Amino acid sequence: MFLSIFDVFKIGIGPSSSHTMGPMTAARRFLDELKTNTWPRAARARPAALSASLHGSLAFTGVGHGSGRAVILGLCGQDPKTVDPDAMDAMVAAVEASGTVQPEGHPTYRFRPAVDLVFDKRTTLPGHPNGLQFAAFDTDGQLLLRRVYYSIGGGFVVSAEELDALKQASPAQADVPYPFSDARSMLAMAAASGLSIAAMKRANEEATRSRVTLDRGIDEIWGVMDGCIARGIAQDGIMPGGLNVKRRARGIFLQLDAQWQRNEITPLMANDWLSLYAMAVNEENAGGGRVVTAPTNGAAGVIPAVMKYFLKFNAAAGPQAVRDYLLTAAAIGGIIKHNASISGAEVGCQGEVGSASAMAAAGLCAIMGGTPTQVENAAEIALEHHLGMTCDPVGGLVQIPCIERNAFGAVKAVTAASLALKGDGTHAVPLDACIETMRQTGMDMSERYKETSLAGLAVNVVAC
């Protein structure tokens, strides 16, 4: 099993990797297939109109997550990594006004969002809770092509056929030096090789790219994460969506910075900075800004917050610490995704913030000198204390409880790393057992608590 660090950490936009980045990517994939002209149709048939429907969790919380906007932008040919967040509103408004999309390299297609974009809450597609369906028609309204895609978490998108193949295929042995698929094999390979988890992950990455390319890519990821913290701190005002939630990061920063300038040390200072960084990222995410899936947008604040916190209180740390931190975190994230899920729509928020906290705990433990067994212990502690966490966003927005939840995920990560470093790596619950428990818990969890906004805070806050 090999999942690249660049699959775990993807540069994109908020507010959701599964509900915003995924739908935009799926729309782009549909355009790409239309452009190939390899799909069966009558000789003279040409696509002239498009439609899209969102199903399951995408239908229930898609408005709050900007899923419809994402589909429109994707059908305009935009990509989550390169789209200009400041230009998105104008692009969407132009499509709504004209009733057409004009992606580069394609003819103009009729696409009227009010008619051709449907949030179908009645029909759940069979493969995954986050389903999308796209269709193309000729000038007479005859169906030419229909495709189903699933946004399976963290910005990953697969077709219906690809999802079936994933479910039926036996895991292939990756052509990398250390193809660990679970924590047990990861620790065995570390013991046999004498390498750290970060070093094994680096060796796997360098099987397909040069060290310079790898480091440049990791540095770009951290640059976007760090920039997201800075933008989140610089912004104030009310976040979009109708809940009238006020941005708090800037106000908290001004208080903490004043204390810092006065050399005023308080018992809560470390936690305060840690929470600030996490909230800054997720406020920026909620506003549709540029973020990195870590491993999802809803949990995007935990991993950068812990790294920024480490840099804040450890002036000697440099770029290599950041790289080792992210490589270690990506190794743990890949194991979790392979054996369970990072999708809130599949397993609840334990799969999002819980996974992010485990990844951050592992990374922090590693750069503080932890052994591979201590790193695995740190990840397990953090994940264990997120088990059962539901995903019940108020108003279908990634704001309440998501923003503060990232702060708590970061605090738990630091606590887990500290506890693991105080031990020798020996512990009762293996990380693999904790991951399997998360998977089972997610399967048992009511769909009402898995990013549908049909229960929990999503209804009780309104009721109160």
XYZ file of N, CA and C in Angstrom, residues 248-460:
639
model
N -12.810 34.912 15.076
C -12.218 35.243 16.365
C -10.699 35.223 16.368
N -10.091 34.642 15.347
C -8.644 34.442 15.362
C -7.886 35.764 15.493
N -8.302 36.779 14.761
C -7.564 38.042 14.806
C -7.609 38.653 16.209
N -8.781 38.636 16.834
C -8.895 39.199 18.169
C -8.049 38.443 19.181
N -8.039 37.114 19.064
C -7.214 36.306 19.969
C -5.736 36.602 19.733
N -5.353 36.716 18.462
C -3.956 37.012 18.143
C -3.510 38.336 18.748
N -4.330 39.364 18.636
C -3.944 40.671 19.165
C -3.709 40.613 20.670
N -4.531 39.843 21.375
C -4.332 39.688 22.817
C -3.035 38.932 23.118
N -2.826 37.804 22.402
C -1.638 36.990 22.652
C -0.362 37.714 22.250
N -0.417 38.437 21.137
C 0.775 39.143 20.682
C 1.164 40.242 21.663
N 0.174 40.902 22.230
C 0.469 41.938 23.228
C 1.164 41.320 24.448
N 0.669 40.158 24.888
C 1.309 39.468 26.005
C 2.732 39.055 25.638
N 2.899 38.565 24.407
C 4.209 38.109 23.938
C 5.203 39.270 23.935
N 4.756 40.426 23.444
C 5.644 41.585 23.390
C 6.046 42.058 24.779
N 5.198 41.852 25.758
C 5.494 42.251 27.135
C 6.250 41.169 27.905
N 6.570 40.065 27.215
C 7.202 38.910 27.878
C 6.363 38.425 29.052
N 5.059 38.505 28.859
C 4.127 38.098 29.912
C 3.760 36.634 29.698
N 4.246 35.779 30.562
C 4.024 34.347 30.444
C 2.812 33.960 31.301
N 1.868 33.262 30.692
C 0.692 32.800 31.427
C 0.634 31.275 31.351
N -0.050 30.648 32.296
C -0.141 29.179 32.275
C -0.803 28.622 31.031
N -1.603 29.421 30.351
C -2.350 28.935 29.191
C -1.725 29.342 27.865
N -0.577 29.994 27.898
C -0.046 30.609 26.676
C 0.177 29.604 25.553
N 0.801 28.472 25.840
C 1.090 27.504 24.778
C -0.199 26.999 24.132
N -1.170 26.648 24.985
C -2.452 26.188 24.453
C -3.153 27.279 23.661
N -3.021 28.521 24.114
C -3.685 29.622 23.427
C -3.149 29.802 22.016
N -1.819 29.762 21.865
C -1.237 29.904 20.528
C -1.623 28.728 19.642
N -1.606 27.541 20.212
C -1.981 26.342 19.468
C -3.417 26.442 18.957
N -4.323 26.835 19.825
C -5.733 26.968 19.446
C -5.928 28.072 18.421
N -5.203 29.177 18.605
C -5.292 30.279 17.652
C -4.960 29.823 16.243
N -3.848 29.102 16.090
C -3.418 28.682 14.756
C -4.450 27.766 14.108
N -4.999 26.836 14.882
C -5.997 25.924 14.329
C -7.252 26.671 13.905
N -7.717 27.583 14.749
C -8.935 28.331 14.424
C -8.723 29.260 13.242
N -7.524 29.830 13.128
C -7.241 30.714 11.992
C -7.392 29.970 10.673
N -6.860 28.746 10.627
C -6.973 27.947 9.400
C -8.426 27.627 9.093
N -9.166 27.206 10.098
C -10.525 26.759 9.804
C -11.511 27.902 9.617
N -11.196 29.073 10.128
C -11.994 30.242 9.763
C -11.731 30.615 8.309
N -10.482 30.516 7.891
C -10.157 30.779 6.486
C -10.821 29.734 5.593
N -10.804 28.476 6.021
C -11.469 27.417 5.262
C -12.965 27.689 5.144
N -13.597 28.073 6.264
C -15.034 28.345 6.251
C -15.382 29.488 5.311
N -14.425 30.401 5.111
C -14.650 31.511 4.193
C -14.326 31.188 2.746
N -13.971 29.926 2.467
C -13.692 29.517 1.086
C -12.299 29.861 0.615
N -11.357 30.052 1.558
C -10.001 30.427 1.191
C -9.140 29.251 0.772
N -7.871 29.536 0.480
C -6.920 28.522 0.052
C -6.436 27.736 1.267
N -6.602 26.424 1.226
C -6.214 25.556 2.334
C -5.560 24.291 1.785
N -5.055 23.468 2.713
C -4.510 22.162 2.368
C -5.326 21.094 3.080
N -5.792 20.096 2.370
C -6.463 18.973 3.018
C -5.471 18.301 3.955
N -5.855 18.129 5.218
C -4.895 17.600 6.180
C -5.563 16.764 7.263
N -6.166 15.614 6.980
C -6.277 15.036 5.645
C -7.524 15.523 4.889
N -8.377 16.334 5.560
C -9.559 16.898 4.922
C -9.591 18.396 5.209
N -10.493 19.107 4.556
C -10.629 20.535 4.840
C -11.261 20.779 6.204
N -12.240 19.953 6.567
C -12.893 20.132 7.851
C -11.943 19.958 9.015
N -10.831 19.251 8.797
C -9.810 19.035 9.825
C -8.505 19.718 9.451
N -8.564 20.711 8.584
C -7.352 21.286 7.998
C -6.505 22.059 8.988
N -7.048 22.440 10.144
C -6.304 23.285 11.071
C -5.379 22.554 12.009
N -5.626 21.277 12.256
C -4.902 20.562 13.313
C -3.412 20.438 12.991
N -3.078 19.896 11.839
C -1.682 19.602 11.496
C -0.850 20.873 11.346
N -1.313 21.891 10.605
C -0.511 23.124 10.561
C -0.396 23.806 11.916
N -1.435 23.741 12.753
C -1.379 24.393 14.063
C -0.293 23.787 14.936
N -0.205 22.467 14.946
C 0.798 21.809 15.786
C 2.211 22.135 15.292
N 2.416 22.163 13.989
C 3.736 22.501 13.463
C 4.085 23.956 13.754
N 3.140 24.850 13.552
C 3.386 26.276 13.809
C 3.678 26.504 15.291
N 2.966 25.807 16.137
C 3.187 25.871 17.588
C 4.607 25.415 17.927
N 5.051 24.324 17.311
C 6.401 23.823 17.557
C 7.442 24.856 17.132
N 7.246 25.463 15.975
C 8.182 26.475 15.487
C 8.175 27.719 16.377
N 7.006 28.061 16.903
C 6.890 29.235 17.758
C 7.717 29.084 19.027
N 7.712 27.891 19.586
C 8.370 27.675 20.868
C 9.693 26.916 20.741
N 10.169 26.760 19.519
C 11.444 26.095 19.286
C 12.157 26.814 18.147
N 12.882 27.853 18.513
C 13.498 28.720 17.510
C 14.551 27.997 16.687
N 15.077 26.878 17.182
C 16.132 26.167 16.466
C 15.597 25.287 15.346
N 14.299 25.074 15.298
C 13.715 24.190 14.281
C 13.817 24.820 12.900
N 14.050 23.978 11.895
C 14.187 24.485 10.539
C 13.359 23.698 9.544
N 13.623 23.888 8.249
C 12.828 23.236 7.195
C 12.810 21.718 7.283
N 13.926 21.099 7.722
C 13.953 19.639 7.768
C 12.981 19.095 8.805
N 12.805 19.830 9.899
C 11.824 19.408 10.904
C 10.420 19.421 10.313
N 10.113 20.448 9.523
C 8.803 20.528 8.878
C 8.608 19.352 7.935
N 9.627 19.040 7.153
C 9.519 17.930 6.187
C 9.316 16.602 6.898
N 10.103 16.354 7.952
C 9.964 15.093 8.680
C 8.596 14.999 9.361
N 8.122 16.124 9.870
C 6.796 16.170 10.499
C 5.707 15.782 9.502
N 5.733 16.392 8.331
C 4.685 16.129 7.341
C 4.819 14.736 6.734
N 6.041 14.253 6.546
C 6.223 12.895 6.041
C 5.682 11.868 7.033
N 5.965 12.064 8.320
C 5.458 11.144 9.338
C 3.940 11.201 9.405
N 3.403 12.403 9.402
C 1.945 12.562 9.447
C 1.285 11.895 8.253
N 1.895 12.044 7.067
C 1.327 11.444 5.860
C 1.355 9.921 5.923
N 2.421 9.361 6.525
C 2.487 7.909 6.670
C 1.331 7.388 7.511
N 1.048 8.065 8.617
C -0.061 7.653 9.485
C -1.399 7.875 8.786
N -1.541 8.998 8.091
C -2.780 9.277 7.373
C -3.063 8.241 6.300
N -2.021 7.794 5.611
C -2.206 6.770 4.587
C -2.691 5.460 5.170
N -2.158 5.083 6.317
C -2.598 3.852 6.981
C -4.064 3.955 7.395
N -4.438 5.097 7.956
C -5.835 5.274 8.391
C -6.777 5.214 7.194
N -6.424 5.920 6.117
C -7.305 5.922 4.954
C -7.414 4.534 4.339
N -6.304 3.795 4.304
C -6.289 2.469 3.693
C -7.143 1.474 4.485
N -7.130 1.583 5.804
C -7.778 0.580 6.646
C -9.107 1.029 7.241
N -9.425 2.302 7.135
C -10.712 2.799 7.663
C -11.221 3.891 6.730
N -11.249 5.125 7.186
C -11.760 6.216 6.356
C -11.368 7.549 6.972
N -11.213 8.568 6.123
C -11.022 9.941 6.598
C -12.238 10.794 6.240
N -13.338 10.156 5.866
C -14.536 10.862 5.403
C -15.570 10.975 6.518
N -15.974 12.204 6.834
C -17.016 12.415 7.818
C -18.340 11.824 7.396
N -18.572 11.749 6.098
C -19.816 11.177 5.596
C -19.838 9.660 5.725
N -18.675 9.050 5.938
C -18.596 7.597 6.122
C -18.540 7.206 7.596
N -17.698 7.897 8.368
C -17.453 7.448 9.752
C -17.603 8.552 10.793
N -18.097 9.725 10.400
C -18.209 10.815 11.352
C -16.896 11.570 11.510
N -16.900 12.521 12.432
C -15.734 13.400 12.581
C -14.541 12.684 13.195
N -14.732 11.520 13.776
C -13.581 10.738 14.238
C -12.632 10.453 13.077
N -13.174 10.347 11.867
C -12.352 10.094 10.690
C -11.688 11.343 10.153
N -12.165 12.510 10.554
C -11.576 13.768 10.076
C -10.664 14.369 11.136
N -11.222 14.996 12.155
C -10.391 15.588 13.200
C -9.630 14.507 13.964
N -10.252 13.337 14.176
C -9.550 12.253 14.847
C -8.317 11.817 14.087
N -8.455 11.632 12.778
C -7.307 11.252 11.957
C -6.250 12.346 11.947
N -6.682 13.600 11.813
C -5.733 14.717 11.795
C -4.960 14.800 13.099
N -5.643 14.584 14.212
C -4.979 14.637 15.511
C -3.952 13.521 15.644
N -4.301 12.326 15.178
C -3.351 11.209 15.211
C -2.135 11.501 14.339
N -2.363 12.061 13.168
C -1.264 12.388 12.263
C -0.352 13.450 12.865
N -0.965 14.487 13.455
C -0.178 15.565 14.065
C 0.604 15.056 15.270
N -0.025 14.207 16.089
C 0.656 13.649 17.258
C 1.875 12.842 16.839
N 1.711 12.037 15.808
C 2.830 11.234 15.302
C 3.947 12.126 14.793
N 3.592 13.132 14.000
C 4.604 14.031 13.454
C 5.364 14.774 14.529
N 4.636 15.294 15.528
C 5.286 16.035 16.600
C 6.198 15.127 17.416
N 5.710 13.938 17.739
C 6.524 12.979 18.485
C 7.811 12.671 17.729
N 7.709 12.526 16.413
C 8.876 12.182 15.604
C 9.929 13.285 15.640
N 9.525 14.545 15.448
C 10.524 15.621 15.380
C 11.021 16.017 16.760
N 10.395 15.490 17.807
C 10.904 15.702 19.160
C 11.763 14.535 19.622
N 12.140 13.661 18.685
C 13.072 12.600 18.981
C 12.461 11.264 19.323
N 11.164 11.107 19.097
C 10.500 9.854 19.417
C 10.948 8.705 18.525
N 10.980 7.517 19.098
C 11.267 6.312 18.329
C 10.035 5.935 17.513
N 10.159 5.054 16.516
C 8.970 4.626 15.767
C 7.855 4.080 16.657
N 8.209 3.330 17.720
C 7.153 2.801 18.598
C 6.493 3.921 19.391
N 7.250 4.936 19.788
C 6.650 6.082 20.469
C 5.760 6.880 19.519
N 6.200 7.008 18.276
C 5.395 7.720 17.270
C 4.059 7.005 17.062
N 4.114 5.681 16.917
C 2.885 4.893 16.745
C 1.995 5.017 17.976
N 2.598 5.045 19.155
C 1.841 5.218 20.396
C 1.156 6.574 20.429
N 1.861 7.630 20.020
C 1.275 8.976 20.003
C 0.056 9.030 19.093
N 0.170 8.436 17.915
C -0.965 8.419 16.982
C -2.147 7.684 17.584
N -1.873 6.560 18.247
C -2.954 5.765 18.835
C -3.652 6.524 19.954
N -2.884 7.181 20.820
C -3.491 7.933 21.926
C -4.430 9.003 21.377
N -3.953 9.756 20.402
C -4.773 10.843 19.853
C -6.043 10.313 19.202
N -5.922 9.250 18.408
C -7.095 8.712 17.723
C -8.068 8.087 18.718
N -7.535 7.389 19.705
C -8.398 6.710 20.675
C -9.361 7.681 21.353
N -8.894 8.890 21.592
C -9.717 9.842 22.336
C -10.539 10.754 21.422
N -10.708 10.301 20.189
C -11.697 10.885 19.272
C -12.735 9.850 18.834
N -12.590 8.609 19.273
C -13.504 7.554 18.830
C -14.946 7.908 19.146
N -15.818 7.698 18.165
C -17.238 7.959 18.344
C -17.657 9.380 18.043
N -16.728 10.251 17.694
C -17.081 11.649 17.444
C -17.940 11.764 16.188
N -19.081 12.407 16.334
C -20.029 12.547 15.229
C -19.694 13.758 14.367
N -20.305 13.824 13.212
C -20.197 14.972 12.311
C -21.599 15.552 12.156
N -21.874 16.643 12.856
C -23.225 17.228 12.854
C -23.142 18.741 12.696
N -22.613 19.212 11.554
C -22.388 20.650 11.369
C -23.697 21.445 11.345
N -23.749 22.488 12.145
C -24.931 23.332 12.210
C -25.105 24.065 10.880
N -26.296 23.973 10.320
C -26.587 24.626 9.051
C -25.844 24.036 7.875
N -25.242 22.849 8.055
C -24.457 22.256 6.977
C -23.195 23.038 6.666
N -22.769 23.898 7.600
C -21.589 24.735 7.397
C -20.417 24.203 8.215
N -19.206 24.428 7.716
C -18.025 23.940 8.423
C -17.582 25.023 9.413
N -18.476 25.304 10.379
C -18.223 26.384 11.330
C -18.459 25.927 12.769
N -19.670 25.514 13.073
C -20.018 25.014 14.406
C -20.359 23.534 14.272
N -19.634 22.655 14.966
C -18.553 22.863 15.939
C -17.155 22.770 15.341
N -17.042 22.812 14.021
C -15.817 22.397 13.330
C -14.603 23.259 13.671
N -14.777 24.567 13.767
C -13.631 25.449 13.976
C -12.990 25.191 15.337
N -13.782 25.222 16.403
C -13.242 24.945 17.734
C -12.770 23.501 17.845
N -13.427 22.599 17.149
C -13.048 21.184 17.220
C -11.628 20.979 16.714
N -11.193 21.770 15.738
C -9.816 21.686 15.273
C -8.835 22.122 16.358
N -9.216 23.143 17.121
C -8.359 23.580 18.219
C -8.190 22.460 19.240
N -9.280 21.785 19.584
C -9.196 20.700 20.554
C -8.430 19.506 19.984
N -8.577 19.258 18.676
C -7.803 18.189 18.053
C -6.312 18.457 18.125
N -5.929 19.730 17.972
C -4.520 20.093 18.071
C -4.015 19.919 19.500
N -4.814 20.344 20.483
C -4.418 20.192 21.881
C -4.257 18.711 22.230
N -5.182 17.886 21.778
C -5.071 16.447 22.036
C -3.826 15.852 21.372
N -3.476 16.360 20.197
C -2.295 15.852 19.501
C -1.031 16.125 20.309
N -0.911 17.346 20.815
C 0.264 17.702 21.606
C 0.302 16.880 22.893
N -0.844 16.713 23.534
C -0.907 15.908 24.750
C -0.511 14.463 24.465
N -0.999 13.917 23.362
C -0.682 12.533 22.998
C 0.806 12.359 22.741
N 1.409 13.313 22.014
C 2.840 13.230 21.748
C 3.638 13.293 23.052
N 3.223 14.179 23.950
C 3.917 14.317 25.224
C 3.827 13.040 26.047
N 2.644 12.457 26.117
C 2.477 11.207 26.864
C 3.326 10.085 26.269
N 3.338 9.996 24.940
C 4.111 8.938 24.283
C 5.608 9.109 24.537
N 6.084 10.348 24.519
C 7.503 10.605 24.735
C 7.933 10.309 26.163
N 6.977 10.341 27.079
C 7.307 10.034 28.470
C 7.407 8.528 28.711
N 6.944 7.730 27.751
C 7.020 6.279 27.864
C 8.083 5.712 26.952
N 8.129 4.389 26.879
C 9.128 3.726 26.035
C 8.538 3.131 24.758
N 7.282 3.485 24.466
C 6.623 2.963 23.269
C 5.749 1.762 23.530
N 5.886 1.147 24.703
C 5.052 -0.003 25.051
C 3.666 0.482 25.460
N 2.626 -0.097 24.880
C 1.274 0.323 25.237
C 0.294 -0.805 24.936
N -0.871 -0.717 25.552
C -1.828 -1.830 25.512
C -2.589 -1.917 24.202
N -2.941 -0.774 23.598
C -3.805 -0.755 22.412
C -2.969 -0.410 21.179
N -2.793 -1.330 20.246
C -2.060 -1.007 19.015
C -2.840 -0.005 18.165
N -2.114 0.797 17.400
C -2.765 1.750 16.504
C -3.696 1.039 15.531
N -3.297 -0.118 15.028
C -4.153 -0.852 14.089
C -5.494 -1.219 14.716
N -5.481 -1.611 15.996
C -6.737 -1.948 16.678
C -7.611 -0.709 16.826
N -6.984 0.428 17.086
C -7.743 1.681 17.235
C -8.359 2.095 15.890
N -7.599 1.945 14.813
C -8.119 2.278 13.484
C -9.291 1.375 13.124
N -9.164 0.081 13.413
C -10.259 -0.842 13.132
C -11.478 -0.513 13.983
N -11.252 -0.102 15.218
C -12.362 0.310 16.077
C -13.068 1.530 15.497
N -12.297 2.475 14.979
C -12.901 3.646 14.340
C -13.757 3.233 13.151
N -13.241 2.307 12.352
C -14.002 1.843 11.186
C -15.318 1.200 11.624
N -15.245 0.308 12.602
C -16.454 -0.370 13.074
C -17.440 0.617 13.689
N -16.926 1.542 14.466
C -17.786 2.555 15.082
C -18.493 3.384 14.018
N -17.751 3.736 12.974
C -18.349 4.507 11.888
C -19.429 3.738 11.162
N -19.219 2.435 10.975
C -20.233 1.631 10.305
C -21.504 1.513 11.153
N -21.340 1.491 12.487
C -22.486 1.387 13.388
C -23.194 2.724 13.604
N -22.515 3.816 13.326
C -23.057 5.148 13.593
C -24.238 5.454 12.677
N -25.266 6.033 13.237
C -26.434 6.432 12.441
C -26.032 7.421 11.359
N -26.634 7.274 10.197
C -26.366 8.202 9.103
C -26.712 9.639 9.488
N -27.604 9.804 10.450
C -28.015 11.139 10.892
C -26.846 11.915 11.491
N -25.806 11.194 11.925
C -24.657 11.836 12.559
C -23.425 11.841 11.663
N -23.627 11.594 10.371
C -22.489 11.524 9.458
C -22.637 12.556 8.342
N -22.449 13.820 8.704
C -22.405 14.946 7.767
C -23.693 15.107 6.961
N -24.813 14.839 7.607
C -26.100 15.089 6.973
C -26.835 16.253 7.609
N -26.354 16.708 8.772
C -27.001 17.789 9.532
C -28.443 17.455 9.888
N -28.714 16.167 10.149
C -30.060 15.720 10.490
C -30.214 15.423 11.983
N -29.155 15.599 12.770
C -29.248 15.286 14.194
C -28.152 16.038 14.938
N -28.140 15.866 16.267
C -27.107 16.469 17.084
C -27.181 17.981 17.133
N -26.028 18.638 17.174
C -26.014 20.091 17.242
C -26.740 20.722 16.053
N -26.685 20.048 14.921
C -27.283 20.612 13.709
C -28.771 20.910 13.869
N -29.447 20.145 14.721
C -30.874 20.410 14.947
C -31.129 21.026 16.313
N -30.341 20.673 17.319
C -30.616 21.169 18.658
C -30.237 22.629 18.863
